[in-house]
Amino acid sequence: MGLTIYDIAREAGVSIATVSRVFNNSPRVAPHTRKRVLEVARRLGYQPHVSAQSLARRQAQTVAAIVPMLTNYFFVEVLRGLQDRLAETNFDLLVYAAPTLSDVDAHLERALQRGRSAGVMIFSTPMSPERVERLQRSRQPVVLVDSFHPDFDSVSIDNEQGGYLAARHLLEHGYRRIGLLMAHPDSVPARERRHGYERALREAGLEPDPDLIVASTDPHNHGYTEEGGYEAMKQLLERTPRPEAVFVVSDIMALGALRAVEEAGLRVPDDLGLIGFDDLRVSRFLGLSTLRQPMYEMGKLAAEKLLRRIAELELPVTSTVFAPRLICRRTCAPGARDGQPETAALSQNQT
Amino acid sequence: MGLTIYDIAREAGVSIATVSRVFNNSPRVAPHTRKRVLEVARRLGYQPHVSAQSLARRQAQTVAAIVPMLTNYFFVEVLRGLQDRLAETNFDLLVYAAPTLSDVDAHLERALQRGRSAGVMIFSTPMSPERVERLQRSRQPVVLVDSFHPDFDSVSIDNEQGGYLAARHLLEHGYRRIGLLMAHPDSVPARERRHGYERALREAGLEPDPDLIVASTDPHNHGYTEEGGYEAMKQLLERTPRPEAVFVVSDIMALGALRAVEEAGLRVPDDLGLIGFDDLRVSRFLGLSTLRQPMYEMGKLAAEKLLRRIAELELPVTSTVFAPRLICRRTCAPGARDGQPETAALSQNQT
DNA sequence: AATTGTAAGCGCTTACAATT
DNA sequence: AATTGTAAGCGCTTACAATT
């Protein structure tokens, strides 16, 4: 209760400046003084008051993460990465979990309030000119994750390359007529993935067929939903001739797509090859081939970059691009099985 | 930069006390004064400084949530509930995401530091005497979620009743020889669920058979893992005669259990009925029958209770128990199918 | 040179006094 | 009575001065 630096100073027979120096690991304290102060502090159970420190240091002892909860798995993995890096510091983590992208701005306003945090990390959020302006006006350290803008540090994934790897993987398995399930056409990552897909097809001498590209029309989460994938796949399966394989731009959509395939009485991968993007936890369980984003590492690096910029605001801007990794399971190898035990799932006998 | 209450006061021709009153919605300000101050503040882009407010008000403008990330889904749902309630207040959320239960104490120390937060919520953490003592010494508002102690407000789920409902559901489908897959025997929720299971059996005139109860031996997460469920189910399937149905105390374990059933060449629910506990997102997809915890509501109520106690520390302690809800899918109705479209999954033809 | 102390300042809130 | 202002205080950090 209310134990302050004055109580410790009095009890230890020193000034409050000395107590402060001890707790800030200043070298300008004699060893025996330091020892005495720490002893008294421990005996009385003293802890520095964080709000007072924040005010006096002109720096909050927190950093903020604004994370749209677009997919649970992404969210949790990223958080793990952040947490692990921050645990090594004195910064604690303010989390602004935005249910959808349109909630981001309200949370941003709070996160940017003066004295709230020493810096902010913004995840998977398109950088509109208004947001950029707001961030710059705040004069705060900012790191973007899963998005890009030349004026801010960023950590992202090579979506174009991911789309390329996905399509090429299907091509290598002998599929030729390869469809694409898009999220909302405005989604920047989805568009980049599409470009990679098109590049791979052209490289293989195939012209992308607009008839085999269907976008999710679910208004939620930019179309990244199970329902969106389900509806889009139903449409795609009506094309004649049917596609032999499909690249779905996100695993959550692929779950819905799988259901549509089931209902059409088709078997994966024998009748239709499939590959997703994200590597959700459930993807492993279902044996869904996909491209994994190193989410944990992205979170960790985001924290690292932010800490660096907090320490030194005038650092040059850097952007880091991670390569997605192909995870080959059994939804894209007709007649084959990769044999990984984690790919087993509940047997079904529906048609 | 560094616009303070003094700048606004000067510009508006009032004292800093008046500016402060305006921003604190004090009724003791004349309407025209309020208007002028707000105008000036908006024009200059003034925001109150949160750290300074925290110090002067003797109350941090944050609340802390200590959440072991035992299962992603639980974690994310709870967070949604917290966030939704807190968005209506001026408190922001500090998240301490503990990868395992043993990380909780380190995070607790930080969350309880003076001036850090106005109160803490602790999730799914057994209340050892040491933790209780530490919390009481902090003199901070505390709410427990998914655990219980008579000295603190709490929000939890009726695990005994859940276990009872699970077993009774299996009994009603005609299963008699019903096994139980336990987590680590020390896990309080798992023990309560077991008691419910035993009560249901006895009520049906059956004596629980210790031979049909197998615990997960995975040292991680108190046994609540896919691997733990897999190993335990393998053992259980070796019993003769084999159980006709199994209640698994958590869905994450049920995933592993399903794999073991698959590998044994058995079909669910025809050869073996199964019911879990939690209702993870993947459970819906796999058609796993289970008991759902109202996680979102628990998060929301936890925030509510904490806010109330922050406002009034000497309130009487309350504990709220939520009833789990039976979610009947297709893993426990032999020969039957519940026909919900969301139960579809990837077809498999392994044995 | 090494160590310690004094005092101002961080940006608010609010009790109390003063004014209308 | 309604409105406003003065000044102390929240608990630290740190420049600068003082001491050994």
XYZ file of C-alpha atoms (C1' of nucleotides) in Angstrom:
742
model
C 0.000 0.000 0.000
C 1.327 3.353 -1.068
C 4.972 2.590 -0.333
C 7.024 5.198 -2.197
C 10.576 5.947 -2.986
C 10.555 8.345 -0.001
C 9.874 5.513 2.437
C 12.774 3.509 1.087
C 15.071 6.526 1.090
C 14.275 7.350 4.706
C 14.662 3.767 5.880
C 17.941 3.296 4.017
C 19.298 6.675 5.056
C 19.796 7.967 1.514
C 18.103 10.420 -0.819
C 15.312 9.525 -3.202
C 17.671 10.130 -6.131
C 19.876 7.342 -4.899
C 16.966 4.951 -4.552
C 15.878 5.828 -8.053
C 19.392 5.235 -9.359
C 19.501 1.827 -7.747
C 16.253 0.790 -9.402
C 17.420 2.121 -12.740
C 20.700 0.254 -12.521
C 22.681 3.435 -12.689
C 26.426 2.794 -12.309
C 26.688 5.931 -10.202
C 25.896 4.192 -6.928
C 28.431 2.734 -4.527
C 28.062 -1.033 -4.223
C 27.384 -1.006 -0.483
C 24.744 1.695 -0.911
C 23.064 -0.306 -3.643
C 23.043 -3.355 -1.446
C 21.499 -1.517 1.491
C 18.784 0.060 -0.641
C 17.840 -3.223 -2.260
C 17.711 -4.875 1.131
C 15.354 -2.273 2.534
C 13.227 -2.374 -0.600
C 12.906 -6.123 -0.425
C 12.143 -6.093 3.270
C 9.366 -3.544 2.875
C 8.136 -5.022 -0.385
C 8.680 -1.915 -2.459
C 7.916 -1.788 -6.182
C 8.344 1.283 -8.379
C 5.067 2.816 -9.522
C 4.735 2.268 -13.258
C 2.520 5.267 -14.026
C 4.878 7.606 -12.208
C 7.804 6.164 -14.106
C 5.984 6.586 -17.381
C 5.297 10.216 -16.650
C 8.768 11.082 -15.429
C 10.527 9.175 -18.202
C 8.219 10.636 -20.833
C 7.700 7.110 -22.110
C 4.935 4.621 -21.398
C 6.029 1.206 -20.243
C 3.741 -0.548 -22.695
C 3.591 -1.188 -26.399
C 0.356 -1.665 -28.274
C -0.607 -4.354 -30.758
C -3.618 -3.771 -32.949
C -4.634 -7.147 -34.280
C -7.721 -7.892 -36.340
C -8.866 -11.344 -35.250
C -9.305 -12.449 -38.842
C -8.149 -15.944 -38.045
C -7.654 -17.301 -34.577
C -4.533 -19.151 -35.339
C -2.712 -16.262 -36.942
C -3.718 -14.070 -34.047
C -2.530 -16.432 -31.347
C 0.752 -17.285 -32.999
C 1.616 -13.678 -33.563
C 0.783 -12.886 -29.970
C 3.100 -15.614 -28.790
C 5.915 -14.088 -30.764
C 5.255 -10.627 -29.405
C 4.942 -11.830 -25.856
C 8.137 -13.835 -25.973
C 10.207 -10.895 -27.117
C 8.583 -8.397 -24.768
C 9.057 -10.640 -21.759
C 12.747 -9.822 -22.041
C 12.006 -6.115 -21.615
C 10.127 -3.884 -19.222
C 7.382 -3.238 -21.722
C 4.029 -4.878 -21.250
C 1.571 -5.500 -24.051
C -1.641 -3.632 -24.714
C -3.790 -5.692 -27.044
C -6.426 -4.163 -29.259
C -8.203 -7.148 -30.731
C -10.352 -5.809 -33.542
C -13.112 -8.229 -34.539
C -13.026 -6.870 -38.084
C -10.962 -4.424 -40.107
C -13.473 -1.650 -39.645
C -12.872 -1.722 -35.897
C -9.212 -0.994 -36.363
C -9.483 2.783 -36.476
C -11.355 3.129 -33.219
C -8.746 1.004 -31.497
C -5.982 2.917 -33.195
C -7.250 6.155 -31.698
C -7.017 4.726 -28.219
C -3.655 3.113 -28.760
C -2.212 6.378 -30.027
C -3.428 8.479 -27.129
C -0.553 10.306 -25.510
C 1.093 8.462 -22.670
C -0.664 5.205 -23.497
C 2.105 3.264 -25.169
C 5.647 3.773 -26.345
C 4.832 2.484 -29.816
C 2.303 0.516 -31.825
C 2.284 -2.535 -34.049
C -0.500 -2.788 -36.592
C -1.376 -6.119 -38.102
C -2.931 -7.050 -41.427
C -4.405 -3.634 -41.996
C -4.386 -1.870 -45.356
C -2.598 1.478 -45.072
C -5.067 4.033 -46.338
C -3.772 7.603 -46.727
C -5.872 8.587 -43.692
C -4.262 5.956 -41.507
C -0.824 6.899 -42.702
C -1.502 10.526 -41.929
C -2.864 9.696 -38.488
C 0.147 7.583 -37.648
C 2.598 10.203 -38.809
C 0.842 12.916 -36.860
C 1.198 10.856 -33.691
C 5.013 10.954 -34.074
C 5.058 7.516 -32.472
C 7.175 4.500 -33.346
C 5.110 2.250 -35.633
C 5.652 -1.183 -37.134
C 3.392 -2.702 -39.757
C 2.938 -6.457 -39.881
C 1.423 -8.249 -42.850
C 1.156 -4.981 -44.725
C 3.492 -2.430 -46.220
C 4.113 1.278 -46.501
C 7.421 2.926 -47.422
C 7.301 5.322 -44.463
C 7.125 2.677 -41.732
C 9.082 -0.334 -40.606
C 7.313 -3.462 -41.731
C 7.321 -7.230 -41.569
C 5.386 -9.121 -44.186
C 5.160 -12.242 -46.238
C 5.868 -12.708 -49.907
C 2.330 -13.380 -51.045
C 3.167 -13.336 -54.724
C 5.797 -15.985 -54.197
C 3.345 -17.982 -52.073
C 0.760 -17.969 -54.829
C 3.455 -18.942 -57.278
C 4.623 -21.865 -55.128
C 1.056 -23.064 -54.631
C 0.246 -23.108 -58.311
C 3.568 -24.592 -59.272
C 3.103 -27.354 -56.745
C -0.202 -28.259 -58.355
C 1.379 -28.119 -61.790
C 4.172 -30.415 -60.686
C 1.591 -32.965 -59.609
C 0.308 -33.025 -63.138
C -2.785 -30.883 -62.722
C -3.363 -28.585 -65.696
C -6.786 -27.050 -65.355
C -6.211 -25.139 -62.125
C -8.842 -22.905 -60.575
C -8.445 -20.091 -58.070
C -10.669 -19.217 -55.128
C -10.187 -15.547 -54.302
C -11.099 -13.551 -51.219
C -12.583 -10.114 -51.775
C -10.848 -8.650 -54.846
C -9.778 -5.588 -52.816
C -7.748 -7.665 -50.402
C -4.133 -6.847 -51.103
C -2.685 -10.199 -49.975
C -5.259 -12.070 -52.063
C -4.367 -10.041 -55.126
C -0.686 -10.690 -54.667
C -1.324 -14.398 -54.303
C -3.344 -14.312 -57.477
C -0.470 -12.698 -59.344
C 1.836 -15.489 -58.241
C -0.703 -18.054 -59.366
C -0.909 -16.413 -62.773
C 2.830 -16.229 -63.119
C 3.187 -19.937 -62.416
C 0.551 -20.827 -64.985
C 2.122 -18.660 -67.662
C 5.523 -20.071 -66.909
C 4.025 -23.496 -67.597
C 2.648 -22.245 -70.893
C -0.947 -21.977 -69.650
C -3.051 -18.868 -69.970
C -5.020 -18.116 -66.742
C -8.690 -18.690 -67.441
C -10.937 -16.000 -65.882
C -13.702 -18.564 -65.908
C -11.793 -20.593 -63.320
C -11.377 -17.712 -60.892
C -14.170 -17.167 -58.386
C -14.153 -14.702 -55.508
C -15.730 -15.123 -52.106
C -18.688 -12.794 -51.780
C -19.043 -13.041 -48.023
C -19.033 -9.440 -46.762
C -17.292 -10.432 -43.503
C -13.517 -10.326 -43.099
C -12.846 -9.417 -46.703
C -14.348 -12.723 -47.743
C -11.945 -14.819 -45.669
C -14.594 -17.114 -44.213
C -15.625 -20.732 -44.380
C -18.973 -19.703 -45.831
C -17.329 -17.581 -48.512
C -15.143 -20.494 -49.557
C -18.117 -22.833 -49.625
C -20.208 -20.661 -51.911
C -17.337 -19.823 -54.217
C -16.373 -23.463 -54.587
C -19.934 -24.432 -55.400
C -19.822 -22.013 -58.296
C -16.444 -23.150 -59.447
C -17.544 -26.790 -59.539
C -20.262 -25.923 -62.025
C -17.746 -24.975 -64.673
C -17.414 -27.395 -67.556
C -15.058 -28.969 -67.796
C -14.487 -28.939 -64.071
C -11.119 -27.754 -62.765
C -8.733 -30.532 -61.852
C -7.273 -28.652 -58.912
C -7.888 -25.435 -57.013
C -5.671 -22.989 -55.170
C -7.667 -21.377 -52.360
C -6.130 -18.144 -51.099
C -6.752 -18.983 -47.433
C -7.204 -22.114 -45.355
C -10.318 -20.854 -43.661
C -11.925 -20.582 -47.091
C -10.502 -23.978 -47.996
C -12.485 -25.521 -45.123
C -15.700 -24.327 -46.709
C -14.442 -25.335 -50.123
C -13.822 -28.870 -48.884
C -17.403 -29.062 -47.711
C -18.647 -28.037 -51.119
C -16.462 -30.689 -52.714
C -17.854 -33.286 -50.309
C -21.379 -32.352 -51.099
C -20.703 -32.618 -54.790
C -19.691 -36.210 -54.160
C -16.126 -35.639 -55.230
C -13.107 -37.005 -53.471
C -9.965 -35.124 -52.584
C -7.375 -35.438 -54.011
C -8.468 -38.076 -56.498
C -11.188 -36.070 -58.178
C -9.884 -32.635 -57.256
C -6.557 -31.387 -55.942
C -6.560 -28.604 -53.397
C -4.073 -26.300 -51.751
C -4.655 -23.493 -49.256
C -2.711 -20.715 -47.613
C -1.971 -20.052 -43.903
C -1.540 -23.459 -42.297
C -4.122 -23.219 -39.572
C -4.026 -25.787 -36.836
C -7.012 -27.561 -38.322
C -5.242 -27.763 -41.676
C -2.693 -30.103 -40.243
C -5.415 -32.249 -38.817
C -7.320 -32.400 -42.080
C -4.260 -33.044 -44.168
C -4.734 -29.879 -46.160
C -1.718 -28.889 -48.232
C -0.966 -25.234 -47.781
C 1.586 -22.453 -47.475
C 2.680 -21.568 -43.995
C 3.369 -18.071 -42.826
C 5.974 -17.923 -40.072
C 3.596 -16.121 -37.764
C 5.468 -16.608 -34.546
C 8.645 -15.262 -36.107
C 6.771 -12.342 -37.604
C 5.421 -11.402 -34.201
C 8.819 -11.686 -32.651
C 10.485 -9.571 -35.311
C 7.735 -6.971 -35.127
C 8.419 -6.553 -31.417
C 12.129 -6.398 -32.099
C 11.784 -3.666 -34.699
C 9.491 -1.650 -32.513
C 11.827 -1.839 -29.542
C 14.699 -0.722 -31.709
C 12.768 2.252 -32.998
C 11.612 3.193 -29.515
C 15.241 3.285 -28.464
C 16.203 5.337 -31.506
C 13.427 7.119 -33.374
C 15.556 8.310 -36.291
C 16.634 4.895 -37.503
C 16.321 4.221 -41.251
C 13.087 2.442 -42.214
C 13.378 -1.264 -42.932
C 10.956 -3.755 -44.393
C 11.447 -7.481 -44.015
C 9.756 -10.017 -46.245
C 9.406 -13.603 -45.087
C 9.168 -16.451 -47.545
C 6.106 -18.688 -47.202
C 6.836 -22.393 -46.867
C 5.098 -25.100 -48.816
C 3.504 -27.702 -46.571
C 2.719 -30.734 -48.668
C -0.016 -32.924 -47.243
C -2.461 -35.124 -48.995
C -4.982 -32.840 -50.716
C -2.928 -32.351 -53.818
C -1.310 -35.631 -54.690
C -3.772 -37.805 -56.582
C -3.531 -41.401 -55.566
C -0.641 -40.628 -53.275
C -0.490 -40.025 -49.546
C 2.272 -38.276 -47.672
C 1.900 -40.622 -44.752
C 2.335 -38.056 -42.014
C 0.466 -39.309 -38.958
C -0.918 -35.858 -38.185
C -2.921 -35.886 -41.367
C -5.450 -38.398 -40.098
C -8.960 -37.210 -39.558
C -12.370 -38.485 -38.725
C -13.587 -40.916 -41.336
C -16.803 -40.049 -43.018
C -19.083 -41.984 -45.233
C -21.205 -39.294 -46.654
C -21.667 -38.599 -50.311
C 3.980 17.825 -29.748
C 3.623 17.787 -26.034
C 0.454 19.820 -26.038
C -0.671 20.067 -22.422
C -3.618 21.210 -20.457
C -1.777 24.515 -19.934
C -1.751 25.236 -23.648
C -5.473 24.671 -23.894
C -6.137 26.723 -20.778
C -4.136 29.664 -22.083
C -5.699 29.547 -25.529
C -9.218 29.258 -24.128
C -8.628 31.909 -21.458
C -9.488 29.651 -18.535
C -7.588 27.829 -15.792
C -6.219 24.315 -16.120
C -8.760 23.141 -13.560
C -11.525 24.122 -15.895
C -9.967 22.316 -18.812
C -9.583 19.244 -16.654
C -13.213 19.471 -15.588
C -14.340 19.652 -19.182
C -12.437 16.517 -20.088
C -13.745 14.711 -17.032
C -17.322 15.639 -17.817
C -17.708 17.489 -14.568
C -21.105 19.178 -14.286
C -19.425 22.142 -12.660
C -18.607 23.913 -15.904
C -20.791 26.492 -17.625
C -22.035 25.260 -21.004
C -20.448 28.063 -22.966
C -17.111 27.524 -21.242
C -17.245 23.837 -22.005
C -17.958 24.573 -25.617
C -15.057 27.002 -25.938
C -12.604 24.618 -24.300
C -13.634 21.701 -26.484
C -13.327 23.866 -29.546
C -9.816 24.935 -28.704
C -8.841 21.385 -27.820
C -10.139 20.069 -31.106
C -8.486 22.816 -33.083
C -5.107 22.190 -31.504
C -5.542 18.422 -31.458
C -5.231 18.035 -27.727
C -5.533 14.661 -25.988
C -5.144 14.125 -22.257
C -1.972 12.310 -21.277
C -2.910 8.879 -19.989
C 0.087 8.312 -17.726
C -0.438 11.675 -16.042
C -4.098 10.875 -15.534
C -3.229 7.500 -14.046
C -0.863 9.089 -11.590
C -3.149 11.914 -10.534
C -6.216 9.699 -10.298
C -4.301 7.036 -8.423
C -5.715 4.523 -10.833
C -4.240 3.024 -13.986
C -6.351 3.271 -17.107
C -5.816 -0.381 -17.953
C -6.956 -3.748 -16.720
C -4.871 -6.878 -17.052
C -5.896 -10.299 -18.324
C -3.641 -13.224 -17.567
C -4.589 -15.946 -19.983
C -2.827 -19.268 -20.418
C -3.055 -20.083 -24.110
C -4.118 -23.643 -23.379
C -6.446 -23.715 -26.341
C -6.541 -21.082 -29.032
C -10.228 -21.014 -29.358
C -10.955 -20.529 -25.684
C -8.367 -17.806 -25.566
C -9.692 -15.881 -28.534
C -13.337 -16.110 -27.554
C -12.646 -14.933 -24.053
C -10.616 -12.052 -25.397
C -13.480 -11.014 -27.620
C -15.759 -10.875 -24.619
C -13.307 -8.818 -22.604
C -12.625 -6.444 -25.425
C -16.284 -5.852 -26.181
C -17.064 -4.861 -22.627
C -13.951 -2.753 -22.152
C -14.538 -0.837 -25.368
C -17.416 0.828 -23.554
C -15.051 2.158 -20.892
C -11.815 4.112 -20.725
C -9.843 1.070 -19.695
C -7.545 -0.581 -22.180
C -6.467 -4.178 -21.990
C -3.066 -5.484 -20.968
C -2.748 -9.072 -22.110
C -0.402 -11.518 -20.465
C -0.590 -14.565 -22.681
C 1.090 -17.367 -20.770
C 2.111 -20.245 -23.036
C 1.697 -22.675 -20.143
C 0.449 -22.580 -16.570
C 3.956 -22.337 -15.173
C 4.400 -18.996 -16.908
C 1.457 -17.517 -15.089
C 3.307 -16.419 -11.988
C 5.945 -14.426 -13.792
C 3.238 -12.585 -15.692
C 1.249 -12.118 -12.541
C 4.151 -10.295 -10.926
C 4.257 -7.806 -13.745
C 0.518 -7.360 -13.920
C 0.370 -6.635 -10.211
C 3.102 -4.035 -10.216
C 1.859 -0.790 -8.735
C 0.416 1.635 -11.206
C 0.275 -0.940 -13.968
C -3.394 -1.808 -14.020
C -6.542 -1.072 -12.075
C -7.324 -4.743 -11.652
C -6.554 -8.200 -12.978
C -8.451 -11.129 -14.417
C -6.854 -14.532 -14.129
C -7.970 -17.340 -16.397
C -7.941 -21.115 -15.934
C -5.328 -21.017 -13.224
C -5.476 -23.189 -10.086
C -5.470 -21.001 -6.977
C -2.560 -22.236 -4.909
C -2.207 -20.749 -1.420
C 0.822 -18.797 -2.650
C -1.127 -17.223 -5.487
C -3.987 -16.377 -3.176
C -1.599 -14.749 -0.738
C 0.124 -12.786 -3.493
C -3.165 -11.515 -4.841
C -4.419 -10.474 -1.453
C -1.200 -8.683 -0.616
C -1.593 -6.632 -3.798
C -4.897 -5.254 -2.518
C -6.035 -5.093 -6.133
C -9.391 -5.949 -7.632
C -9.220 -9.532 -8.923
C -11.593 -11.740 -10.892
C -11.009 -15.441 -11.465
C -12.300 -17.060 -14.614
C -12.592 -20.800 -15.040
C -11.428 -21.333 -11.494
C -12.710 -20.663 -8.017
C -11.706 -19.322 -4.641
C -14.044 -18.059 -1.943
C -12.109 -14.825 -1.438
C -12.397 -13.575 -5.023
C -15.086 -12.833 -7.541
C -15.247 -15.630 -10.056
C -16.861 -16.804 -13.251
C -16.744 -20.468 -14.040
C -18.483 -23.361 -15.669
C -20.298 -26.251 -14.051
C -17.875 -28.992 -14.964
C -19.593 -31.636 -12.891
C -22.844 -30.960 -14.657
C -21.036 -31.013 -17.988
C -19.596 -34.427 -17.293
C -23.002 -35.588 -16.191
C -24.679 -34.326 -19.355
C -22.019 -35.910 -21.540
C -22.359 -39.336 -19.967
C -26.127 -39.173 -19.824
C -26.232 -38.258 -23.488
C -24.245 -41.371 -24.320
C -26.493 -43.449 -22.078
C -29.566 -42.119 -23.795
C -28.196 -43.254 -27.111
C -28.081 -46.760 -25.748
C -24.404 -47.047 -25.005
C -23.718 -48.959 -21.775
C -20.022 -49.674 -21.575
C -18.772 -46.085 -21.437
C -15.117 -45.178 -21.041
C -13.548 -41.948 -19.857
C -10.458 -40.201 -21.183
C -9.049 -38.009 -18.432
C -6.530 -35.182 -18.548
C -3.898 -35.103 -15.819
C -5.605 -36.348 -12.630
C -4.613 -33.138 -10.820
C -6.580 -30.973 -13.205
C -9.506 -29.655 -11.235
C -11.901 -29.249 -14.188
C -11.097 -32.764 -15.387
C -11.821 -34.183 -11.940
C -15.119 -32.407 -11.729
C -16.099 -33.667 -15.157
C -15.208 -37.157 -14.052
C -17.463 -36.863 -11.029
C -20.362 -35.909 -13.261
C -19.629 -38.853 -15.509
C -19.654 -41.201 -12.521
C -22.882 -39.737 -11.200
C -24.625 -40.312 -14.523
C -23.457 -43.903 -14.678
C -24.579 -44.657 -11.141
C -27.901 -43.023 -11.787
C -28.318 -45.461 -14.658
C -27.491 -48.349 -12.377
C -23.960 -48.810 -13.704
C -20.873 -48.909 -11.534
C -17.983 -46.877 -13.038
C -15.286 -49.283 -14.138
C -11.765 -48.030 -13.269
C -10.513 -50.189 -16.099
C -12.355 -47.944 -18.549
C -10.769 -44.740 -17.272
C -7.443 -43.738 -18.790
C -5.597 -40.483 -18.169
C -3.501 -38.528 -20.624
C 0.140 -38.764 -19.639
C 1.373 -35.925 -21.788
C 3.281 -33.604 -19.437
C 2.266 -30.495 -21.400
C -0.810 -28.454 -20.514
C -1.982 -30.803 -17.813
C -2.449 -33.483 -20.423
C -4.819 -31.425 -22.556
C -3.155 -32.211 -25.863
C -3.912 -34.063 -29.057
C -1.004 -36.407 -28.377
C -2.214 -37.146 -24.861
C -5.644 -38.057 -26.172
C -4.143 -40.241 -28.870
C -2.025 -42.293 -26.487
C -4.744 -42.636 -23.892
C -7.279 -43.781 -26.468
C -4.877 -46.377 -27.812
C -4.695 -47.872 -24.347
C -8.414 -47.710 -23.825
C -9.099 -49.547 -27.074
C -7.070 -52.508 -25.840
C -9.536 -53.227 -23.056
C -11.686 -56.331 -23.557
C -14.467 -56.028 -24.107
C -13.897 -52.700 -25.777
C -15.883 -49.700 -24.578
C -18.898 -48.842 -26.700
C -18.527 -45.120 -26.220
C -16.067 -42.700 -24.662
C -16.379 -39.327 -22.960
C -13.200 -37.346 -23.551
C -12.758 -34.490 -21.092
C -11.583 -32.031 -23.767
C -11.995 -31.617 -27.501
C -8.315 -31.156 -28.122
C -7.756 -34.611 -26.621
C -10.713 -35.908 -28.606
C -8.906 -34.963 -31.815
C -6.070 -37.284 -30.898
C -8.523 -39.913 -29.724
C -10.250 -39.826 -33.101
C -6.942 -40.523 -34.775
C -6.374 -43.543 -32.572
C -9.850 -44.804 -33.412
C -9.132 -44.350 -37.105
C -5.906 -46.252 -36.883
C -7.627 -49.094 -35.089
C -9.890 -49.383 -38.109
C -12.991 -48.454 -36.159
C -15.690 -46.151 -37.378
C -17.319 -43.365 -35.419
C -20.071 -43.510 -34.290
C -20.961 -46.984 -35.530
C -18.221 -48.878 -33.739
C -17.573 -46.327 -31.033
C -19.515 -43.324 -29.755
C -17.601 -40.241 -28.733
C -18.265 -36.960 -26.992
C -15.857 -34.206 -26.042
C -15.840 -30.983 -24.045
C -15.157 -27.362 -25.125
C -16.558 -27.047 -28.642
C -13.497 -25.862 -30.451
C -13.953 -24.468 -33.915
C -12.599 -27.637 -35.448
C -15.117 -29.706 -33.484
C -17.942 -28.184 -35.428
C -16.163 -28.949 -38.629
C -15.492 -32.558 -37.672
C -18.980 -33.172 -36.361
C -17.729 -33.918 -32.866
C -20.450 -33.930 -30.229
C -19.366 -31.938 -27.239
C -20.247 -29.564 -24.424
C -19.836 -25.904 -25.128
C -18.565 -23.404 -22.635
C -19.977 -19.925 -23.196
C -16.550 -18.408 -23.479
C -17.495 -15.100 -24.960
C -20.050 -14.521 -22.228
C -17.558 -15.561 -19.584
C -15.080 -13.000 -20.849
C -17.694 -10.329 -20.924
C -18.929 -11.055 -17.417
C -15.384 -11.189 -16.095
C -14.796 -7.682 -17.396
C -18.089 -6.573 -15.931
C -17.290 -7.920 -12.489
C -13.860 -6.399 -12.511
C -15.163 -2.976 -13.495
C -17.710 -3.126 -10.735
C -15.093 -3.998 -8.160
C -12.752 -1.301 -9.411
C -15.550 1.183 -8.857
C -16.281 -0.184 -5.407
C -13.620 -2.317 -3.765
C -15.687 -3.402 -0.774
C -18.429 -5.135 -2.721
C -19.474 -8.596 -1.505
C -17.726 -11.429 -3.366
C -19.786 -13.194 -6.016
C -19.204 -16.332 -8.003
C -21.162 -17.091 -11.142
C -21.443 -20.568 -12.586
C -22.399 -21.028 -16.214
C -24.124 -24.145 -17.418
C -22.391 -26.003 -20.247
C -24.535 -26.711 -23.276
C -24.786 -30.042 -25.011
C -23.938 -29.821 -28.701
C -25.190 -32.951 -30.380
C -23.387 -33.754 -33.612
C -22.741 -37.079 -35.212
C -20.078 -38.798 -33.140
C -22.439 -40.286 -30.652
C -25.513 -41.465 -32.513
C -24.889 -44.887 -34.014
C -26.427 -45.195 -37.427
C -27.883 -41.727 -37.126
C -26.743 -38.392 -38.496
C -27.815 -35.005 -37.269
C -27.667 -33.576 -40.758
C -26.260 -30.186 -39.833
C -24.340 -28.896 -42.822
C -21.474 -27.674 -40.664
C -20.616 -31.213 -39.679
C -19.215 -32.115 -43.047
C -15.530 -32.827 -43.290
C -12.941 -34.060 -45.663
C -13.699 -37.598 -46.702
C -11.023 -40.158 -46.011
C -10.563 -43.662 -47.126
C -7.931 -44.863 -44.788
C -8.212 -47.827 -42.496
C 36.881 11.044 -9.956
C 33.282 8.780 -7.529
C 29.284 9.284 -5.030
C 25.368 11.553 -3.205
C 21.726 15.132 -2.591
C 18.640 19.120 -3.927
C 15.099 20.565 -6.497
C 12.573 21.050 -10.627
C 9.653 18.882 -13.683
C 6.619 15.204 -16.060
C 0.877 16.457 -16.977
C -2.676 15.686 -14.812
C -6.762 15.801 -10.553
C -9.139 17.859 -6.956
C -9.772 20.091 -2.244
C -10.573 24.393 -1.049
C -10.978 29.280 -1.679
C -12.626 33.018 -4.331
C -15.689 35.233 -7.312
C -19.994 36.258 -9.595
C -25.936 28.468 -5.795
C -23.203 28.183 -9.821
C -18.863 28.753 -11.707
C -14.005 29.389 -11.736
C -9.162 29.580 -10.038
C -5.144 28.538 -6.881
C -2.124 25.407 -5.383
C -0.835 21.057 -3.614
C -0.070 16.494 -4.690
C 0.317 11.880 -7.410
C 5.591 9.090 -7.435
C 8.873 9.074 -10.053
C 13.584 10.864 -13.128
C 17.472 13.556 -13.852
C 20.235 17.982 -14.463
C 23.073 20.157 -11.694
C 25.353 21.177 -7.426
C 27.685 19.597 -3.453
C 30.506 16.585 -0.946
C 34.098 13.231 -0.085
